[in-house]
């Protein structure tokens, strides 16, 4: 049977999909990956996410779970005998949820000026401080929610003509630390491949 | 000795859900009313990122964002009245619909009732479509969370609380019994829950607030006998403790 009771509907450059892939890898869960064509959405995707029609969707025993942060918490709840992803203290857990929500809220404001984008990164840099990971000593939920954007940094830097490492060295150091984990390094696509994809999309959309 | 404070305005839809949760869990707390036009140093210290209410401060430690606060309350005061279900799939579904409610339903609902003319017609289509989805959630249950009140009911409580006051003021019956029988039944049940029924502001005060909002947005004068009282109470979404009922300044 393998991992066919766990299916992930996803799209390879999606930062949100990557979160789920990292969580599944951290827990060592086998699953079937189904790449989705977002310009020609499959009946399966429309059936499993009729409200938003978006990826990622985790389908577990035939039941869909939507929204990447909700999916990661679901994975934590179901496979609770494996590597914990959420902090155990309710306050630290609340902080982790707050920061994941912060990134999602800021990410929704699509057409962001470079200055605003750097400001957001600086807020995150300030939060990391001297800690190895976002919430402290252990890699977890907040890191998973945020590190997937690292795969798009090269794209942002090249298109915006600036260096994120110069502006936010601690953020880059943290991202590289996360990349030493196999679940992250094997999930995040090559930055140049993401950049080529972005150029293709821009050209297709006439931007 | 635990110290729990809630930074709030007196009628924000995102705040009442916190009040209800604290009351259901029998948590003693102190309310600190904020004037959003003149934010206190404490609010800015406790929520430097968004600078918004509500903020729950538990033993000097702040928690922000109302749905995050609800989960914190549920995980911290575990013994009384569990809010989220234990089953992971049910929990995920409640989180999904709570987020949908805040991101889509609430803005579309208030957008519909507060706009006018052509803007209102466009907003109406979106709001009604969202409400139809929510109506379906109640097709086989009494409460959004199942047989009894839970996380998702608190998340949608703003709808129960505000629909009648807005209806009185705007004349728009958004939740009519023919189109939304489940929501109407749920609304009445929800408003009858003791911690909801007994919590301030009550429906009359909310109606007064809506009159004030309507007047300030449209510059039209609605005919009301108690206009001075309406102005004093409804237009001010802030609180100096003197202007508000004294039993809401420290709450048990």
GROMACS .gro file of C-alpha atoms in nm:
model
  459
    1UNK     CA    1   0.000   0.000   0.000
    2UNK     CA    2   0.297   0.231   0.068
    3UNK     CA    3   0.198   0.591   0.125
    4UNK     CA    4  -0.119   0.596  -0.082
    5UNK     CA    5  -0.336   0.679   0.219
    6UNK     CA    6  -0.145   1.010   0.231
    7UNK     CA    7  -0.159   1.216  -0.086
    8UNK     CA    8  -0.026   1.568  -0.138
    9UNK     CA    9  -0.167   1.790  -0.411
   10UNK     CA   10   0.101   2.049  -0.468
   11UNK     CA   11   0.297   2.266  -0.712
   12UNK     CA   12   0.675   2.243  -0.694
   13UNK     CA   13   0.769   2.618  -0.657
   14UNK     CA   14   0.496   2.688  -0.399
   15UNK     CA   15   0.639   2.810  -0.069
   16UNK     CA   16   0.319   2.691   0.099
   17UNK     CA   17   0.342   2.343  -0.048
   18UNK     CA   18   0.705   2.321   0.064
   19UNK     CA   19   0.596   2.368   0.425
   20UNK     CA   20   0.389   2.052   0.407
   21UNK     CA   21   0.667   1.859   0.233
   22UNK     CA   22   0.914   1.956   0.505
   23UNK     CA   23   0.671   1.853   0.780
   24UNK     CA   24   0.607   1.516   0.615
   25UNK     CA   25   0.982   1.462   0.573
   26UNK     CA   26   1.052   1.557   0.935
   27UNK     CA   27   0.802   1.296   1.047
   28UNK     CA   28   0.927   1.036   0.799
   29UNK     CA   29   0.581   0.994   0.646
   30UNK     CA   30   0.551   0.824   0.311
   31UNK     CA   31   0.310   0.988   0.072
   32UNK     CA   32   0.210   1.016  -0.289
   33UNK     CA   33   0.297   1.350  -0.446
   34UNK     CA   34   0.065   1.474  -0.721
   35UNK     CA   35   0.191   1.776  -0.914
   36UNK     CA   36  -0.094   2.011  -1.004
   37UNK     CA   37  -0.138   2.228  -1.311
   38UNK     CA   38  -0.269   2.551  -1.164
   39UNK     CA   39  -0.370   2.692  -1.503
   40UNK     CA   40  -0.581   2.385  -1.569
   41UNK     CA   41  -0.702   2.266  -1.230
   42UNK     CA   42  -0.778   1.898  -1.193
   43UNK     CA   43  -1.120   1.766  -1.088
   44UNK     CA   44  -0.945   1.615  -0.786
   45UNK     CA   45  -0.813   1.953  -0.671
   46UNK     CA   46  -1.152   2.117  -0.722
   47UNK     CA   47  -1.320   1.838  -0.528
   48UNK     CA   48  -1.069   1.847  -0.242
   49UNK     CA   49  -1.052   2.225  -0.210
   50UNK     CA   50  -1.381   2.361  -0.343
   51UNK     CA   51  -1.361   2.677  -0.132
   52UNK     CA   52  -1.023   2.815  -0.240
   53UNK     CA   53  -0.926   2.578  -0.526
   54UNK     CA   54  -0.563   2.610  -0.418
   55UNK     CA   55  -0.269   2.394  -0.327
   56UNK     CA   56  -0.138   2.251  -0.104
   57UNK     CA   57  -0.404   1.999  -0.012
   58UNK     CA   58  -0.321   1.699   0.203
   59UNK     CA   59  -0.557   1.409   0.145
   60UNK     CA   60  -0.541   1.161   0.432
   61UNK     CA   61  -0.756   0.848   0.407
   62UNK     CA   62  -0.961   1.026   0.144
   63UNK     CA   63  -1.029   1.336   0.358
   64UNK     CA   64  -0.883   1.673   0.255
   65UNK     CA   65  -0.703   1.919   0.480
   66UNK     CA   66  -0.640   2.266   0.339
   67UNK     CA   67  -0.421   2.569   0.421
   68UNK     CA   68  -0.051   2.496   0.470
   69UNK     CA   69  -0.019   2.599   0.837
   70UNK     CA   70  -0.333   2.406   0.926
   71UNK     CA   71  -0.198   2.102   0.740
   72UNK     CA   72   0.136   2.118   0.929
   73UNK     CA   73  -0.051   2.130   1.262
   74UNK     CA   74  -0.268   1.839   1.147
   75UNK     CA   75   0.044   1.636   1.064
   76UNK     CA   76   0.176   1.717   1.412
   77UNK     CA   77  -0.150   1.604   1.576
   78UNK     CA   78  -0.184   1.278   1.382
   79UNK     CA   79   0.178   1.163   1.383
   80UNK     CA   80   0.239   1.275   1.739
   81UNK     CA   81   0.476   0.990   1.816
   82UNK     CA   82   0.735   1.125   1.572
   83UNK     CA   83   0.966   1.431   1.586
   84UNK     CA   84   0.761   1.710   1.749
   85UNK     CA   85   0.717   2.017   1.533
   86UNK     CA   86   0.522   2.235   1.776
   87UNK     CA   87   0.671   2.369   2.100
   88UNK     CA   88   0.526   2.208   2.410
   89UNK     CA   89   0.469   2.530   2.605
   90UNK     CA   90   0.137   2.702   2.519
   91UNK     CA   91   0.296   3.048   2.515
   92UNK     CA   92   0.582   2.947   2.284
   93UNK     CA   93   0.325   2.766   2.067
   94UNK     CA   94   0.120   3.086   2.049
   95UNK     CA   95   0.431   3.277   1.943
   96UNK     CA   96   0.509   3.022   1.671
   97UNK     CA   97   0.151   3.053   1.540
   98UNK     CA   98   0.173   3.433   1.555
   99UNK     CA   99   0.487   3.443   1.337
  100UNK     CA  100   0.353   3.196   1.083
  101UNK     CA  101   0.039   3.411   1.062
  102UNK     CA  102   0.254   3.728   1.029
  103UNK     CA  103   0.434   3.590   0.725
  104UNK     CA  104   0.108   3.479   0.565
  105UNK     CA  105  -0.055   3.819   0.622
  106UNK     CA  106   0.245   4.008   0.485
  107UNK     CA  107   0.276   3.766   0.196
  108UNK     CA  108  -0.080   3.837   0.089
  109UNK     CA  109   0.009   4.199   0.020
  110UNK     CA  110   0.151   4.101  -0.317
  111UNK     CA  111   0.282   4.413  -0.484
  112UNK     CA  112   0.522   4.517  -0.219
  113UNK     CA  113   0.782   4.785  -0.263
  114UNK     CA  114   1.138   4.671  -0.203
  115UNK     CA  115   1.167   4.893   0.105
  116UNK     CA  116   0.860   4.738   0.267
  117UNK     CA  117   0.984   4.388   0.187
  118UNK     CA  118   1.318   4.456   0.352
  119UNK     CA  119   1.137   4.598   0.655
  120UNK     CA  120   0.946   4.274   0.694
  121UNK     CA  121   1.267   4.072   0.668
  122UNK     CA  122   1.424   4.297   0.932
  123UNK     CA  123   1.133   4.230   1.168
  124UNK     CA  124   1.196   3.857   1.123
  125UNK     CA  125   1.570   3.908   1.168
  126UNK     CA  126   1.497   4.091   1.493
  127UNK     CA  127   1.281   3.805   1.613
  128UNK     CA  128   1.547   3.542   1.541
  129UNK     CA  129   1.815   3.746   1.721
  130UNK     CA  130   2.090   3.519   1.852
  131UNK     CA  131   1.875   3.207   1.866
  132UNK     CA  132   1.962   2.911   1.643
  133UNK     CA  133   1.599   2.869   1.538
  134UNK     CA  134   1.297   3.090   1.540
  135UNK     CA  135   1.153   2.981   1.872
  136UNK     CA  136   1.480   2.878   2.039
  137UNK     CA  137   1.696   2.567   2.039
  138UNK     CA  138   1.471   2.338   1.841
  139UNK     CA  139   1.373   2.349   1.473
  140UNK     CA  140   0.994   2.352   1.442
  141UNK     CA  141   0.670   2.496   1.315
  142UNK     CA  142   0.774   2.860   1.287
  143UNK     CA  143   1.094   2.766   1.102
  144UNK     CA  144   0.895   2.545   0.864
  145UNK     CA  145   0.649   2.829   0.798
  146UNK     CA  146   0.925   3.075   0.717
  147UNK     CA  147   1.220   2.891   0.565
  148UNK     CA  148   1.037   2.798   0.246
  149UNK     CA  149   1.059   3.162   0.135
  150UNK     CA  150   1.439   3.118   0.127
  151UNK     CA  151   1.404   2.933  -0.203
  152UNK     CA  152   1.265   3.256  -0.352
  153UNK     CA  153   1.531   3.489  -0.210
  154UNK     CA  154   1.757   3.463  -0.515
  155UNK     CA  155   1.459   3.562  -0.732
  156UNK     CA  156   1.373   3.863  -0.513
  157UNK     CA  157   1.737   3.972  -0.499
  158UNK     CA  158   1.795   3.943  -0.870
  159UNK     CA  159   1.473   4.116  -0.972
  160UNK     CA  160   1.506   4.380  -0.701
  161UNK     CA  161   1.882   4.424  -0.735
  162UNK     CA  162   1.968   4.401  -0.368
  163UNK     CA  163   2.133   4.159  -0.129
  164UNK     CA  164   1.923   4.009   0.148
  165UNK     CA  165   2.233   3.882   0.325
  166UNK     CA  166   2.368   4.236   0.341
  167UNK     CA  167   2.043   4.365   0.494
  168UNK     CA  168   1.966   4.064   0.716
  169UNK     CA  169   2.272   3.851   0.787
  170UNK     CA  170   2.113   3.667   1.082
  171UNK     CA  171   1.814   3.569   0.872
  172UNK     CA  172   2.043   3.418   0.608
  173UNK     CA  173   2.252   3.242   0.874
  174UNK     CA  174   1.931   3.094   1.017
  175UNK     CA  175   1.811   2.984   0.671
  176UNK     CA  176   2.144   2.814   0.598
  177UNK     CA  177   2.125   2.641   0.936
  178UNK     CA  178   1.779   2.510   0.844
  179UNK     CA  179   1.915   2.394   0.508
  180UNK     CA  180   2.151   2.160   0.695
  181UNK     CA  181   1.845   1.955   0.779
  182UNK     CA  182   1.772   1.698   0.513
  183UNK     CA  183   1.397   1.764   0.529
  184UNK     CA  184   1.463   2.124   0.422
  185UNK     CA  185   1.750   2.077   0.176
  186UNK     CA  186   1.570   1.797  -0.007
  187UNK     CA  187   1.244   1.993  -0.020
  188UNK     CA  188   1.350   2.343  -0.123
  189UNK     CA  189   1.401   2.357  -0.499
  190UNK     CA  190   1.715   2.503  -0.647
  191UNK     CA  191   1.697   2.885  -0.626
  192UNK     CA  192   1.799   2.930  -0.989
  193UNK     CA  193   1.528   2.690  -1.103
  194UNK     CA  194   1.274   2.903  -0.910
  195UNK     CA  195   1.411   3.216  -1.076
  196UNK     CA  196   1.376   3.062  -1.425
  197UNK     CA  197   1.020   2.960  -1.341
  198UNK     CA  198   0.944   3.315  -1.228
  199UNK     CA  199   1.083   3.459  -1.552
  200UNK     CA  200   0.872   3.215  -1.754
  201UNK     CA  201   0.557   3.315  -1.563
  202UNK     CA  202   0.630   3.684  -1.608
  203UNK     CA  203   0.681   3.633  -1.979
  204UNK     CA  204   0.361   3.427  -2.009
  205UNK     CA  205   0.164   3.693  -1.825
  206UNK     CA  206   0.326   3.967  -2.028
  207UNK     CA  207   0.491   4.131  -1.728
  208UNK     CA  208  -0.149   3.432   4.166
  209UNK     CA  209  -0.229   3.460   3.797
  210UNK     CA  210  -0.274   3.797   3.633
  211UNK     CA  211  -0.477   3.811   3.314
  212UNK     CA  212  -0.541   4.135   3.128
  213UNK     CA  213  -0.726   4.196   2.805
  214UNK     CA  214  -0.649   4.505   2.601
  215UNK     CA  215  -0.954   4.586   2.393
  216UNK     CA  216  -1.205   4.833   2.258
  217UNK     CA  217  -1.555   4.793   2.390
  218UNK     CA  218  -1.720   4.637   2.086
  219UNK     CA  219  -1.465   4.491   1.842
  220UNK     CA  220  -1.592   4.166   1.685
  221UNK     CA  221  -1.248   4.015   1.738
  222UNK     CA  222  -1.251   4.084   2.110
  223UNK     CA  223  -1.583   3.941   2.227
  224UNK     CA  224  -1.474   3.591   2.131
  225UNK     CA  225  -1.188   3.627   2.382
  226UNK     CA  226  -1.423   3.754   2.653
  227UNK     CA  227  -1.659   3.462   2.597
  228UNK     CA  228  -1.373   3.212   2.607
  229UNK     CA  229  -1.236   3.353   2.933
  230UNK     CA  230  -1.582   3.349   3.091
  231UNK     CA  231  -1.652   2.993   2.975
  232UNK     CA  232  -1.323   2.887   3.133
  233UNK     CA  233  -1.400   3.083   3.456
  234UNK     CA  234  -1.081   3.285   3.420
  235UNK     CA  235  -1.067   3.609   3.615
  236UNK     CA  236  -0.933   3.893   3.408
  237UNK     CA  237  -0.905   4.268   3.393
  238UNK     CA  238  -1.024   4.466   3.092
  239UNK     CA  239  -0.818   4.759   2.975
  240UNK     CA  240  -1.001   4.973   2.724
  241UNK     CA  241  -0.797   5.129   2.448
  242UNK     CA  242  -0.861   5.444   2.252
  243UNK     CA  243  -0.744   5.344   1.904
  244UNK     CA  244  -0.688   5.706   1.811
  245UNK     CA  245  -0.452   5.740   2.103
  246UNK     CA  246  -0.291   5.401   2.172
  247UNK     CA  247  -0.141   5.347   2.514
  248UNK     CA  248   0.232   5.283   2.565
  249UNK     CA  249   0.134   4.945   2.711
  250UNK     CA  250  -0.049   4.838   2.394
  251UNK     CA  251   0.244   4.945   2.179
  252UNK     CA  252   0.481   4.756   2.411
  253UNK     CA  253   0.270   4.439   2.411
  254UNK     CA  254   0.187   4.441   2.038
  255UNK     CA  255   0.470   4.627   1.867
  256UNK     CA  256   0.422   4.440   1.538
  257UNK     CA  257   0.056   4.507   1.457
  258UNK     CA  258  -0.029   4.765   1.729
  259UNK     CA  259  -0.383   4.626   1.743
  260UNK     CA  260  -0.633   4.489   1.987
  261UNK     CA  261  -0.711   4.238   2.125
  262UNK     CA  262  -0.400   4.157   2.324
  263UNK     CA  263  -0.414   3.907   2.609
  264UNK     CA  264  -0.145   3.963   2.869
  265UNK     CA  265  -0.094   3.664   3.099
  266UNK     CA  266   0.149   3.725   3.386
  267UNK     CA  267   0.303   4.014   3.191
  268UNK     CA  268   0.347   3.804   2.875
  269UNK     CA  269   0.149   3.916   2.568
  270UNK     CA  270  -0.035   3.701   2.317
  271UNK     CA  271  -0.172   3.867   2.002
  272UNK     CA  272  -0.414   3.780   1.719
  273UNK     CA  273  -0.757   3.670   1.836
  274UNK     CA  274  -0.760   3.315   1.696
  275UNK     CA  275  -0.409   3.255   1.834
  276UNK     CA  276  -0.532   3.389   2.171
  277UNK     CA  277  -0.832   3.153   2.165
  278UNK     CA  278  -0.606   2.852   2.114
  279UNK     CA  279  -0.374   2.976   2.390
  280UNK     CA  280  -0.667   3.008   2.630
  281UNK     CA  281  -0.783   2.658   2.540
  282UNK     CA  282  -0.437   2.507   2.592
  283UNK     CA  283  -0.360   2.698   2.913
  284UNK     CA  284  -0.690   2.655   3.098
  285UNK     CA  285  -0.744   2.297   2.987
  286UNK     CA  286  -0.980   2.173   3.258
  287UNK     CA  287  -1.292   2.380   3.197
  288UNK     CA  288  -1.494   2.381   2.876
  289UNK     CA  289  -1.260   2.253   2.604
  290UNK     CA  290  -1.301   2.470   2.293
  291UNK     CA  291  -1.124   2.278   2.017
  292UNK     CA  292  -1.211   1.913   1.948
  293UNK     CA  293  -0.959   1.636   2.016
  294UNK     CA  294  -0.991   1.471   1.675
  295UNK     CA  295  -0.717   1.611   1.445
  296UNK     CA  296  -0.941   1.629   1.137
  297UNK     CA  297  -1.222   1.805   1.324
  298UNK     CA  298  -0.965   2.043   1.471
  299UNK     CA  299  -0.819   2.118   1.128
  300UNK     CA  300  -1.168   2.183   0.988
  301UNK     CA  301  -1.253   2.425   1.270
  302UNK     CA  302  -0.927   2.611   1.216
  303UNK     CA  303  -0.995   2.628   0.842
  304UNK     CA  304  -1.347   2.768   0.879
  305UNK     CA  305  -1.244   3.012   1.152
  306UNK     CA  306  -0.977   3.152   0.918
  307UNK     CA  307  -1.228   3.162   0.632
  308UNK     CA  308  -1.468   3.347   0.859
  309UNK     CA  309  -1.214   3.614   0.952
  310UNK     CA  310  -1.055   3.647   0.607
  311UNK     CA  311  -1.369   3.630   0.392
  312UNK     CA  312  -1.704   3.622   0.569
  313UNK     CA  313  -1.656   3.904   0.821
  314UNK     CA  314  -1.517   4.163   0.577
  315UNK     CA  315  -1.780   4.076   0.315
  316UNK     CA  316  -2.064   4.094   0.569
  317UNK     CA  317  -1.963   4.431   0.707
  318UNK     CA  318  -1.881   4.549   0.356
  319UNK     CA  319  -2.234   4.464   0.244
  320UNK     CA  320  -2.416   4.635   0.531
  321UNK     CA  321  -2.197   4.943   0.545
  322UNK     CA  322  -2.179   5.025   0.173
  323UNK     CA  323  -2.440   5.200  -0.037
  324UNK     CA  324  -2.570   5.203  -0.392
  325UNK     CA  325  -2.387   5.004  -0.661
  326UNK     CA  326  -2.103   4.914  -0.423
  327UNK     CA  327  -2.356   4.755  -0.193
  328UNK     CA  328  -2.508   4.546  -0.472
  329UNK     CA  329  -2.168   4.405  -0.562
  330UNK     CA  330  -2.080   4.345  -0.198
  331UNK     CA  331  -2.414   4.170  -0.144
  332UNK     CA  332  -2.337   3.892  -0.395
  333UNK     CA  333  -2.007   3.809  -0.228
  334UNK     CA  334  -2.146   3.825   0.127
  335UNK     CA  335  -2.444   3.601   0.049
  336UNK     CA  336  -2.224   3.344  -0.128
  337UNK     CA  337  -1.999   3.322   0.179
  338UNK     CA  338  -2.296   3.297   0.415
  339UNK     CA  339  -2.439   3.011   0.206
  340UNK     CA  340  -2.119   2.814   0.266
  341UNK     CA  341  -2.142   2.877   0.640
  342UNK     CA  342  -2.511   2.781   0.639
  343UNK     CA  343  -2.416   2.440   0.500
  344UNK     CA  344  -2.178   2.377   0.791
  345UNK     CA  345  -2.481   2.370   1.021
  346UNK     CA  346  -2.685   2.128   0.807
  347UNK     CA  347  -2.631   1.838   1.046
  348UNK     CA  348  -2.538   2.006   1.373
  349UNK     CA  349  -2.672   2.249   1.632
  350UNK     CA  350  -2.349   2.435   1.680
  351UNK     CA  351  -2.056   2.488   1.443
  352UNK     CA  352  -1.846   2.279   1.683
  353UNK     CA  353  -2.101   1.998   1.704
  354UNK     CA  354  -2.343   1.922   1.986
  355UNK     CA  355  -2.217   2.202   2.205
  356UNK     CA  356  -2.056   2.540   2.178
  357UNK     CA  357  -1.688   2.546   2.083
  358UNK     CA  358  -1.404   2.726   1.911
  359UNK     CA  359  -1.578   2.773   1.579
  360UNK     CA  360  -1.895   2.913   1.740
  361UNK     CA  361  -1.687   3.169   1.928
  362UNK     CA  362  -1.510   3.253   1.601
  363UNK     CA  363  -1.846   3.317   1.432
  364UNK     CA  364  -2.003   3.482   1.735
  365UNK     CA  365  -1.962   3.826   1.578
  366UNK     CA  366  -2.225   3.722   1.321
  367UNK     CA  367  -2.481   3.630   1.587
  368UNK     CA  368  -2.410   3.943   1.784
  369UNK     CA  369  -2.408   4.203   1.509
  370UNK     CA  370  -2.670   4.088   1.260
  371UNK     CA  371  -2.974   4.219   1.449
  372UNK     CA  372  -2.826   4.560   1.543
  373UNK     CA  373  -2.714   4.617   1.184
  374UNK     CA  374  -3.054   4.506   1.058
  375UNK     CA  375  -3.231   4.761   1.280
  376UNK     CA  376  -3.008   5.042   1.161
  377UNK     CA  377  -2.975   4.963   0.792
  378UNK     CA  378  -3.308   4.792   0.727
  379UNK     CA  379  -3.117   4.509   0.557
  380UNK     CA  380  -3.226   4.167   0.677
  381UNK     CA  381  -2.913   3.973   0.585
  382UNK     CA  382  -2.989   3.661   0.789
  383UNK     CA  383  -3.347   3.597   0.684
  384UNK     CA  384  -3.512   3.276   0.800
  385UNK     CA  385  -3.599   3.156   0.450
  386UNK     CA  386  -3.248   3.181   0.306
  387UNK     CA  387  -3.054   3.094   0.620
  388UNK     CA  388  -3.271   2.881   0.850
  389UNK     CA  389  -2.973   2.703   1.010
  390UNK     CA  390  -2.783   3.024   1.078
  391UNK     CA  391  -3.091   3.187   1.228
  392UNK     CA  392  -3.151   2.893   1.460
  393UNK     CA  393  -2.784   2.889   1.558
  394UNK     CA  394  -2.783   3.266   1.614
  395UNK     CA  395  -3.072   3.246   1.861
  396UNK     CA  396  -2.913   2.953   2.045
  397UNK     CA  397  -2.580   3.132   2.059
  398UNK     CA  398  -2.727   3.456   2.194
  399UNK     CA  399  -2.902   3.253   2.462
  400UNK     CA  400  -2.582   3.104   2.601
  401UNK     CA  401  -2.544   3.259   2.949
  402UNK     CA  402  -2.191   3.402   2.906
  403UNK     CA  403  -2.300   3.560   2.576
  404UNK     CA  404  -2.636   3.684   2.706
  405UNK     CA  405  -2.480   3.838   3.014
  406UNK     CA  406  -2.181   3.996   2.844
  407UNK     CA  407  -2.173   4.363   2.766
  408UNK     CA  408  -2.228   4.539   2.532
  409UNK     CA  409  -2.583   4.410   2.499
  410UNK     CA  410  -2.791   4.430   2.183
  411UNK     CA  411  -2.938   4.773   2.264
  412UNK     CA  412  -2.594   4.924   2.310
  413UNK     CA  413  -2.473   4.768   1.987
  414UNK     CA  414  -2.773   4.914   1.806
  415UNK     CA  415  -2.678   5.254   1.945
  416UNK     CA  416  -2.323   5.205   1.820
  417UNK     CA  417  -2.444   5.108   1.473
  418UNK     CA  418  -2.662   5.420   1.458
  419UNK     CA  419  -2.357   5.623   1.537
  420UNK     CA  420  -2.145   5.447   1.274
  421UNK     CA  421  -2.418   5.496   1.016
  422UNK     CA  422  -2.449   5.863   1.094
  423UNK     CA  423  -2.078   5.928   1.085
  424UNK     CA  424  -2.038   5.747   0.752
  425UNK     CA  425  -2.331   5.892   0.562
  426UNK     CA  426  -2.374   6.229   0.730
  427UNK     CA  427  -2.743   6.157   0.728
  428UNK     CA  428  -2.937   6.230   1.040
  429UNK     CA  429  -3.150   5.937   1.148
  430UNK     CA  430  -3.451   6.034   1.356
  431UNK     CA  431  -3.392   5.921   1.710
  432UNK     CA  432  -3.531   6.055   2.031
  433UNK     CA  433  -3.221   5.983   2.238
  434UNK     CA  434  -2.967   6.145   2.003
  435UNK     CA  435  -2.747   6.282   2.279
  436UNK     CA  436  -2.715   5.941   2.439
  437UNK     CA  437  -2.648   5.784   2.099
  438UNK     CA  438  -2.370   6.034   2.026
  439UNK     CA  439  -2.213   5.987   2.365
  440UNK     CA  440  -2.216   5.610   2.352
  441UNK     CA  441  -2.230   5.488   1.995
  442UNK     CA  442  -1.970   5.693   1.813
  443UNK     CA  443  -1.700   5.634   2.068
  444UNK     CA  444  -1.531   5.301   2.014
  445UNK     CA  445  -1.295   5.358   2.298
  446UNK     CA  446  -1.324   5.371   2.670
  447UNK     CA  447  -1.245   5.591   2.947
  448UNK     CA  448  -1.372   5.379   3.232
  449UNK     CA  449  -1.601   5.655   3.357
  450UNK     CA  450  -1.810   5.637   3.041
  451UNK     CA  451  -1.874   5.266   3.061
  452UNK     CA  452  -2.062   5.042   3.299
  453UNK     CA  453  -1.844   4.986   3.603
  454UNK     CA  454  -1.890   4.609   3.616
  455UNK     CA  455  -1.689   4.568   3.294
  456UNK     CA  456  -1.366   4.719   3.422
  457UNK     CA  457  -1.274   4.416   3.626
  458UNK     CA  458  -1.440   4.102   3.516
  459UNK     CA  459  -1.469   3.757   3.658
   0.00000   0.00000   0.00000
